[in-house]
Coordinates of C-alpha atoms in Angstrom, one line a residue:
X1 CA -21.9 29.3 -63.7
X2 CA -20.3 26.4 -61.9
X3 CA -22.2 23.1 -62.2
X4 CA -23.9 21.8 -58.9
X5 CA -22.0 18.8 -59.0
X6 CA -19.0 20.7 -59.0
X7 CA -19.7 22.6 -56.4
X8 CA -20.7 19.7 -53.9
X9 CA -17.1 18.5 -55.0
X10 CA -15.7 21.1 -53.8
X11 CA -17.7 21.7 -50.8
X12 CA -16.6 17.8 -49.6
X13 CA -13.3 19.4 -50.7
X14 CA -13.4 22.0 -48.1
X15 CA -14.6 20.0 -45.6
X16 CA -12.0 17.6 -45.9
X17 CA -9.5 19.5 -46.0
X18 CA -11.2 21.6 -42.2
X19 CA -11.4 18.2 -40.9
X20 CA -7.1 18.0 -41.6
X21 CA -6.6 21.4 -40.2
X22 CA -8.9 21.0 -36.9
X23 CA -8.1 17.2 -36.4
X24 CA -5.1 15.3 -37.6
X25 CA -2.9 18.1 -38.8
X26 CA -3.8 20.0 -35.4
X27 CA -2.6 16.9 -33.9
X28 CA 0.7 16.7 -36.1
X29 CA 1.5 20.1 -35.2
X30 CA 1.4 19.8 -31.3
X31 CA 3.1 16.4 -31.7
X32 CA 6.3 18.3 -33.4
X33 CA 5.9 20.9 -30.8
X34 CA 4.6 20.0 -28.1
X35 CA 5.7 18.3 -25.2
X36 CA 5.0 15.0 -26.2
X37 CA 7.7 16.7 -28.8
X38 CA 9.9 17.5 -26.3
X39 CA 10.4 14.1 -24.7
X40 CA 11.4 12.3 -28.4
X41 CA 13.8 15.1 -29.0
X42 CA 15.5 14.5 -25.9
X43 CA 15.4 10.5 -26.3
X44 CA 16.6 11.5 -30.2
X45 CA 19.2 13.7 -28.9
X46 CA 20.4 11.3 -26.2
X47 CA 20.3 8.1 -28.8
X48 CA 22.6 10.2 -31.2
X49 CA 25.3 11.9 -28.8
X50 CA 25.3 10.1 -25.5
X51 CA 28.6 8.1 -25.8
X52 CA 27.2 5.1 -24.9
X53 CA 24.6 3.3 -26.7
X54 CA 21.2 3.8 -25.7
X55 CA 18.0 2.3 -24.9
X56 CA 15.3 3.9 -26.6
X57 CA 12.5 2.3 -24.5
X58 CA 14.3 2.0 -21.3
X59 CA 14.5 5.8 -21.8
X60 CA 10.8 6.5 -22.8
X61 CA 9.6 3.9 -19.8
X62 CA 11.8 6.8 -17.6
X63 CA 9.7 9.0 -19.0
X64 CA 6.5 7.2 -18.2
X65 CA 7.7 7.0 -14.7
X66 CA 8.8 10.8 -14.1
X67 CA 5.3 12.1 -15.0
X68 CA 3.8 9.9 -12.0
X69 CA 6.4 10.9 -9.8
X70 CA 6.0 14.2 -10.7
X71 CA 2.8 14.3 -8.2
X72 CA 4.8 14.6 -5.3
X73 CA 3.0 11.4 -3.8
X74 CA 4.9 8.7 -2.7
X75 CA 1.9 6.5 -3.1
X76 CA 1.1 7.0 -6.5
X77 CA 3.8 5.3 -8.6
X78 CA 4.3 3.8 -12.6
X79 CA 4.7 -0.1 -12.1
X80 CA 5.9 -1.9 -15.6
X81 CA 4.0 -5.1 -16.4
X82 CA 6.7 -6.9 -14.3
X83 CA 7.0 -5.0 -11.1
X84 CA 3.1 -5.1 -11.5
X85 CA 2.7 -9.2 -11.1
X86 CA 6.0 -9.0 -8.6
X87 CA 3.4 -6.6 -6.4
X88 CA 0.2 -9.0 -6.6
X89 CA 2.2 -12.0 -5.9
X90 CA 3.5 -9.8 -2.1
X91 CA -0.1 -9.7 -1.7
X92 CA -1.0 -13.2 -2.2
X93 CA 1.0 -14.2 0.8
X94 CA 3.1 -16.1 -1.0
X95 CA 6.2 -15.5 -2.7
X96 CA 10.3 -15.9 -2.8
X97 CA 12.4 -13.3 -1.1
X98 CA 13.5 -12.4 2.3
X99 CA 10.3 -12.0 4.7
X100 CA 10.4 -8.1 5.6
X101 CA 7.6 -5.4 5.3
X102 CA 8.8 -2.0 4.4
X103 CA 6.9 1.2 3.9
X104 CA 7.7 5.0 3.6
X105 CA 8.4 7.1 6.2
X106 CA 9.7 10.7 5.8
X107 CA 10.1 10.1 2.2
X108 CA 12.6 7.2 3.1
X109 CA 11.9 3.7 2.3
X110 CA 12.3 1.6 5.9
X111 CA 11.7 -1.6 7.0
X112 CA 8.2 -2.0 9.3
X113 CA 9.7 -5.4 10.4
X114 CA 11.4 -8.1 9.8
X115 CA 9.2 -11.6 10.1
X116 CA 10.3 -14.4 12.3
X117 CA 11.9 -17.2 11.4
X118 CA 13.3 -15.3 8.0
X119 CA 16.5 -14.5 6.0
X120 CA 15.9 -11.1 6.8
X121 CA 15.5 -12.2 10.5
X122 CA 19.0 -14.1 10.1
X123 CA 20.9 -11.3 8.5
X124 CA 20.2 -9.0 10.8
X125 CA 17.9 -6.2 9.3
X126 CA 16.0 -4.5 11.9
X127 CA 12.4 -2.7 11.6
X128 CA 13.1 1.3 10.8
X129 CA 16.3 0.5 8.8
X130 CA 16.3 2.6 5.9
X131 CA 16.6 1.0 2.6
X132 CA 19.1 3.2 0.4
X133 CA 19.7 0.5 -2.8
X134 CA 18.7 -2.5 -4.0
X135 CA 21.6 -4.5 -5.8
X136 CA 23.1 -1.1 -6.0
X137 CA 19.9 1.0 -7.4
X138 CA 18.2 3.8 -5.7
X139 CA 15.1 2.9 -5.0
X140 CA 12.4 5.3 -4.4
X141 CA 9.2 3.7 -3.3
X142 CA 8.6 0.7 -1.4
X143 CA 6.6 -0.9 -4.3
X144 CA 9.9 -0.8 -6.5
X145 CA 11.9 -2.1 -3.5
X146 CA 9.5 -4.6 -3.0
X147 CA 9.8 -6.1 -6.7
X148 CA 13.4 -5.7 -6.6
X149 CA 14.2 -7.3 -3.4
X150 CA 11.5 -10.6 -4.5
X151 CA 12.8 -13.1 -7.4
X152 CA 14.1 -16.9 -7.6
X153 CA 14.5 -18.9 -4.6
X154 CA 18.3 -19.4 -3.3
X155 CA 19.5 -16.0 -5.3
X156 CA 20.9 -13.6 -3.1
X157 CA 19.7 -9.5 -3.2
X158 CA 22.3 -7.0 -1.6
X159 CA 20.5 -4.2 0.3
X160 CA 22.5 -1.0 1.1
X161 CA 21.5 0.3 4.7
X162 CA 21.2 3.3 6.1
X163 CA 21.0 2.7 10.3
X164 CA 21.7 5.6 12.5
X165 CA 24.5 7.2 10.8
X166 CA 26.4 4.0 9.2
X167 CA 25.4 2.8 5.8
X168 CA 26.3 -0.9 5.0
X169 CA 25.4 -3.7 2.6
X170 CA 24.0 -6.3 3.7
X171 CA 23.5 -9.4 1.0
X172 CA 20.4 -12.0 2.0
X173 CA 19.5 -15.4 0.0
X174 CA 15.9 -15.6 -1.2
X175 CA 13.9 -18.2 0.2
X176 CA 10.3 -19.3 -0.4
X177 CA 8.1 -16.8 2.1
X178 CA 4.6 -17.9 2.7
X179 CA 3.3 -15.1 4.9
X180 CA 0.1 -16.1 7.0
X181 CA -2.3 -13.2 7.3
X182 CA -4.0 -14.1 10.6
X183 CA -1.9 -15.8 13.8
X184 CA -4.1 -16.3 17.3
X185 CA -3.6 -17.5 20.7
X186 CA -5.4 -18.1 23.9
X187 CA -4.1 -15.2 26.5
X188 CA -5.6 -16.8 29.5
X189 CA -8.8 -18.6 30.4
X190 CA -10.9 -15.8 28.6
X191 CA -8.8 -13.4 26.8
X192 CA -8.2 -14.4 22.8
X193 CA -5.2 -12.8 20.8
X194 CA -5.8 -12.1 17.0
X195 CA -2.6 -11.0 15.6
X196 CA -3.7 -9.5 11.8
X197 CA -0.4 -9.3 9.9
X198 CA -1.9 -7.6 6.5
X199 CA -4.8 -7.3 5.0
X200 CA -4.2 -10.2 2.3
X201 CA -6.2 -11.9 -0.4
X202 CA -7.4 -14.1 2.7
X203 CA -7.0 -12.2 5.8
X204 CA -10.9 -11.6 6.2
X205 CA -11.5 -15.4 5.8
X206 CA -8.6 -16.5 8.4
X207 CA -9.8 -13.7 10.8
X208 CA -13.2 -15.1 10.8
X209 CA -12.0 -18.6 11.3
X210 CA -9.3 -17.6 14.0
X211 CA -12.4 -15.8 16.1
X212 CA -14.6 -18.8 15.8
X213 CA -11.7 -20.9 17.0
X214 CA -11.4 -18.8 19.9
X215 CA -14.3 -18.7 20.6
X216 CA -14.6 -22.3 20.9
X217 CA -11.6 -22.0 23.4
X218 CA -13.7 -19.8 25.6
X219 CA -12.8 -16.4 24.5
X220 CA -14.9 -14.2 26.2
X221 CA -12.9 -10.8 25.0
X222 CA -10.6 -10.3 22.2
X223 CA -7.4 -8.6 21.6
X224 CA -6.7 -7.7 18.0
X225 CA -3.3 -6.9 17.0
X226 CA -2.8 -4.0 14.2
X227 CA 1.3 -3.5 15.5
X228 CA 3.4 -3.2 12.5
X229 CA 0.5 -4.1 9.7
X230 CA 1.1 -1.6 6.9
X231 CA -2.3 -2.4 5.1
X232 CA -3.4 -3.6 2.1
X233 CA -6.7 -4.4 0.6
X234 CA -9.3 -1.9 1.3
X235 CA -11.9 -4.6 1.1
X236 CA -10.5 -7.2 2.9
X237 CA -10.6 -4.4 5.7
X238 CA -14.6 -3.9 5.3
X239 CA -15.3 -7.5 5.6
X240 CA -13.2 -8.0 8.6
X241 CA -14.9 -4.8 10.1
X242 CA -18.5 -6.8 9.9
X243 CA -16.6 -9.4 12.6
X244 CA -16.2 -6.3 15.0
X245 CA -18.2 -3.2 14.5
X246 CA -22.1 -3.4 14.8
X247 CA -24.4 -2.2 12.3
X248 CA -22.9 1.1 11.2
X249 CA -20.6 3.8 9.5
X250 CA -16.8 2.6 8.8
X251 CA -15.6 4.8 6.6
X252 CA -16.0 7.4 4.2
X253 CA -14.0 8.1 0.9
X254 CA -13.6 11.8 -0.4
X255 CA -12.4 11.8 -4.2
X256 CA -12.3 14.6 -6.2
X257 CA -15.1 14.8 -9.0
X258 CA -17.2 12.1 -7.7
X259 CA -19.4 11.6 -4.6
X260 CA -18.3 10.7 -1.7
X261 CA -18.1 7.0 -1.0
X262 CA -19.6 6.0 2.7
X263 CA -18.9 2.3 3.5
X264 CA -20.8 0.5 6.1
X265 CA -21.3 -2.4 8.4
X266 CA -24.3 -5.0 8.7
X267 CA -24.4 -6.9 11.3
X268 CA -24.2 -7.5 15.1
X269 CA -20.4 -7.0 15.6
X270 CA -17.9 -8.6 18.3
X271 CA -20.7 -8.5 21.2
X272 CA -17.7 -8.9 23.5
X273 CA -14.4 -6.4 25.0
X274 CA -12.6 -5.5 22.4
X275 CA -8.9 -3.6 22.9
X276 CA -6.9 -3.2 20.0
X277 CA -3.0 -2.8 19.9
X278 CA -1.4 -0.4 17.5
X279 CA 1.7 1.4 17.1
X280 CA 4.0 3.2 14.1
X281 CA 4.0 0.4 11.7
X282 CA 0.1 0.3 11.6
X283 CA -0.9 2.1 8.7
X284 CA -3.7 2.2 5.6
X285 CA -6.5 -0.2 6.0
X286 CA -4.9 -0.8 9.5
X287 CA -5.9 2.4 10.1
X288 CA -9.7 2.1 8.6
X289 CA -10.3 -0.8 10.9
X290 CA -9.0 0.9 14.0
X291 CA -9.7 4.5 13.5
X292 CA -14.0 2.7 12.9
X293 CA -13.4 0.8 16.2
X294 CA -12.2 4.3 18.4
X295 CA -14.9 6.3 16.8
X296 CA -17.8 4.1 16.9
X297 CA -16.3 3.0 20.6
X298 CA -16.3 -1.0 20.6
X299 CA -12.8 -0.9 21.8
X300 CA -10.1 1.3 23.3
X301 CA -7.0 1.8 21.3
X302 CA -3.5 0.8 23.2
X303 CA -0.3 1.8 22.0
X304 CA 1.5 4.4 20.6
X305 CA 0.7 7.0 17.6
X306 CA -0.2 5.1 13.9
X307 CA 1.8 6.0 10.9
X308 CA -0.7 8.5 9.1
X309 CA -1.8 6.9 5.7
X310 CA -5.4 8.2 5.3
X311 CA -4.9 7.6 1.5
X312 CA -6.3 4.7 -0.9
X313 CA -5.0 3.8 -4.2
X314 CA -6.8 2.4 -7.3
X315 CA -4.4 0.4 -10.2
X316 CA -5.2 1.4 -13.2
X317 CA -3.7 -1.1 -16.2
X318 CA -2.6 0.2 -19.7
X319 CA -1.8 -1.4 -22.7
X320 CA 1.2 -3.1 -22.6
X321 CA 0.1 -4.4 -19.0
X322 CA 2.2 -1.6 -17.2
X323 CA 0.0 -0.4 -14.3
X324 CA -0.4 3.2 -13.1
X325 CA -1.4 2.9 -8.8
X326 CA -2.6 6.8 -7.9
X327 CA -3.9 8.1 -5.0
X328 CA -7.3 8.5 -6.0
X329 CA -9.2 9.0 -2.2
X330 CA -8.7 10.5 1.1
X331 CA -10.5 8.3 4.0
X332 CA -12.1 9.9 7.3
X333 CA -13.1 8.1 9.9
X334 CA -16.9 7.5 11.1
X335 CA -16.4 11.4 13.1
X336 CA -15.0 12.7 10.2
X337 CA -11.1 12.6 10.8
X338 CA -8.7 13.0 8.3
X339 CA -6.0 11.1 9.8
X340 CA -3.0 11.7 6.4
X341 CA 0.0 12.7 8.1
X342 CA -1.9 12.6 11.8
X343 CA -2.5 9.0 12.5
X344 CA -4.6 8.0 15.6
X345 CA -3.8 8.9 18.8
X346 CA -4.3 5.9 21.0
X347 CA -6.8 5.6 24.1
X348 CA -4.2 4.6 26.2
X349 CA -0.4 5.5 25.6
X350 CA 2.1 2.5 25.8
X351 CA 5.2 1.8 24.6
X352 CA 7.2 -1.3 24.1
X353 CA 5.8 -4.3 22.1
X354 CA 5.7 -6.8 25.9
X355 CA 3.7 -3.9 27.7
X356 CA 1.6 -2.5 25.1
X357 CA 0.4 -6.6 25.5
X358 CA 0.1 -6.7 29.2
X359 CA -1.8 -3.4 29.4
X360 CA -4.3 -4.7 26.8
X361 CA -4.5 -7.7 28.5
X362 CA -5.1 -5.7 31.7
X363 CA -7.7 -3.4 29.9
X364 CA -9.9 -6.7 28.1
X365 CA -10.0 -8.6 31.7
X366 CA -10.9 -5.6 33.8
X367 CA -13.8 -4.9 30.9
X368 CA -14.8 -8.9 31.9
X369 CA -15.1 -8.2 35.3
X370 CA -16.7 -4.5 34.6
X371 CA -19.2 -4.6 32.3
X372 CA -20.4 -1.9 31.3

């Protein structure tokens, strides 16, 4: 007979050796033939036969970015550790490039518009150009065109054009771009103008202060201006929603295996008119803001149909600092729309920039001498 201490040898044997066969050597096995497999063969078989030499992490970075893109979602994109920082410096307001906002718009990358006083202004780029190449790459989304067409002050970018039917290159110098998020103006005696450019790292701040300013001016109704503001921080958009909608619903978020995420306002609002100007270019948290205003009805809507981007991101970082930014909501307005794709119809239809401004104008000082 076997001695008991023999046989708990070989018991911790066994079980070592089921451990192998369930974990690590399971794991061995799908990495030689799985598809994790499949992606160093090809980088194997490219690094030996390709008659150029390669390079083996350029190639594997491909491969990180083909499996995001394989979503079909223009939205959710791979962003290396680079292009990463190049995209949180565009939304800081301050950077070194050529002054344009660009977004994507039938699965082309255009321009929303170029911004006064600019090099892209003074080479001639016009909002819905398409951008085809970036110093001669194909660019795909507007976050990688974005990091591409930023870098070192006085360097110059080439951007390949597509306009109409003619495609063209058009080279710009970099120059230092400090974009504010919030410009305002008195319209009259009564009538403030708050043009919100993007929702920035500071927008909610300079949108506060801009309204208090006009106030002090004697503002006694406000026109905000959404035209051509693609978005950006979801956040920013709820705390400059507290300045205009009263104690209420915003927005909801619908994910896919967690509860739905209702957002919400606090306080008193505007308390005054409130007509809002929107047009193609307004899109994202653009969208939020104004889509909260129609539906909760503290303002009309003036303009023309909104671009449609009823999705919000989330960034998630890995290792090496590359970031992976995925569509991981879908927002309805306070009524429930789902506006991805839709956009908002406005209240009243206008179009051209100077009469979508008179109308509003028209609209905010007839609701002065018509209260309801």
């Amino acid at each position: 007979m076997m001695a008991k201490s023999k046989v708990l040898k070989l018991c911790v044997l066994c079980s070592l050796v089921a451990a192998l066969l369930a974990g690590g050597l399971t794991i061995y096995v799908v990495y030689r033939t799985g598809p994790l497999a499949k992606i160093y063969g090809i980088v194997n078989l490219l690094d030996s036969v390709f008659y150029k030499p390669v390079d083996r992490e350029e190639l594997l970075e491909g491969a990180s970015r083909g499996v995001v893109s394989m979503l079909d979602d223009p939205y959710s994109i791979y962003m290396s550790k680079e292009e990463w920082e190049e995209f949180r410096i565009r939304t800081s307001g301050e950077y070194s490039g050529i002054g344009i906002t660009i977004d994507i718009r039938q699965e082309q990358v255009k321009i929303a518009r170029p911004m006064k006083g600019t090099p892209a202004e003074e080479a001639g780029l016009q909002e819905g150009d398409v951008i085809l190449r970036v110093d001669g790459k194909t660019i795909r989304s507007s976050d990688e065109a974005a990091g591409m067409i930023r870098g070192p002050a006085d360097t110059e970018v080439v951007l390949t054009i597509l306009r109409d039917q003619d495609t063209f290159d058009v080279p710009v110098t970099r120059k230092p771009i400090s974009i504010p998020a919030v410009e305002s103006q008195m319209l009259d005696g009564e009538i403030g103008l708050i043009q919100l450019l993007s929702f920035n790292e500071h927008s909610s701040k300079e949108t506060a202060e801009a309204l208090s300013y006009l106030k002090t001016q004697g503002a006694k109704a406000i026109v905000l201006d959404l035209r051509y503001n693609g978005g950006g921080y979801v956040n920013e958009c709820l705390a400059i929603a507290e300045l205009f909608i009263p104690k209420g619903k915003v927005v909801s978020q619908r994910y896919k295996s967690t509860p739905e995420q209702v957002s919400y306002t606090s306080g008193k609002g505007l308390e005054m008119p409130l007509v809002v100007l929107v047009n193609g270019g307004s899109a994202s948290a653009s969208e939020i803001l104004a889509g909260a205003i129609q539906d909760r009805q503290v303002g009309l809507l003036v303009g023309t149909t909104t671009f449609g981007k009823g999705l919000v991101q989330g960034a998630y970082t890995l290792e090496d600092g590359s970031v992976v930014k995925v569509t991981v909501s879908e927002y309805l307005t306070p009524n429930g729309r789902a506006i991805n794709g839709e956009g908002l119809e406005p209240d009243v239809f206008v179009e051209g920039d100077e009469a979508q401004l008179a109308k509003a104008t028209e609209l905010a000082r007839d609701a002065l001498r018509n209260p309801s």
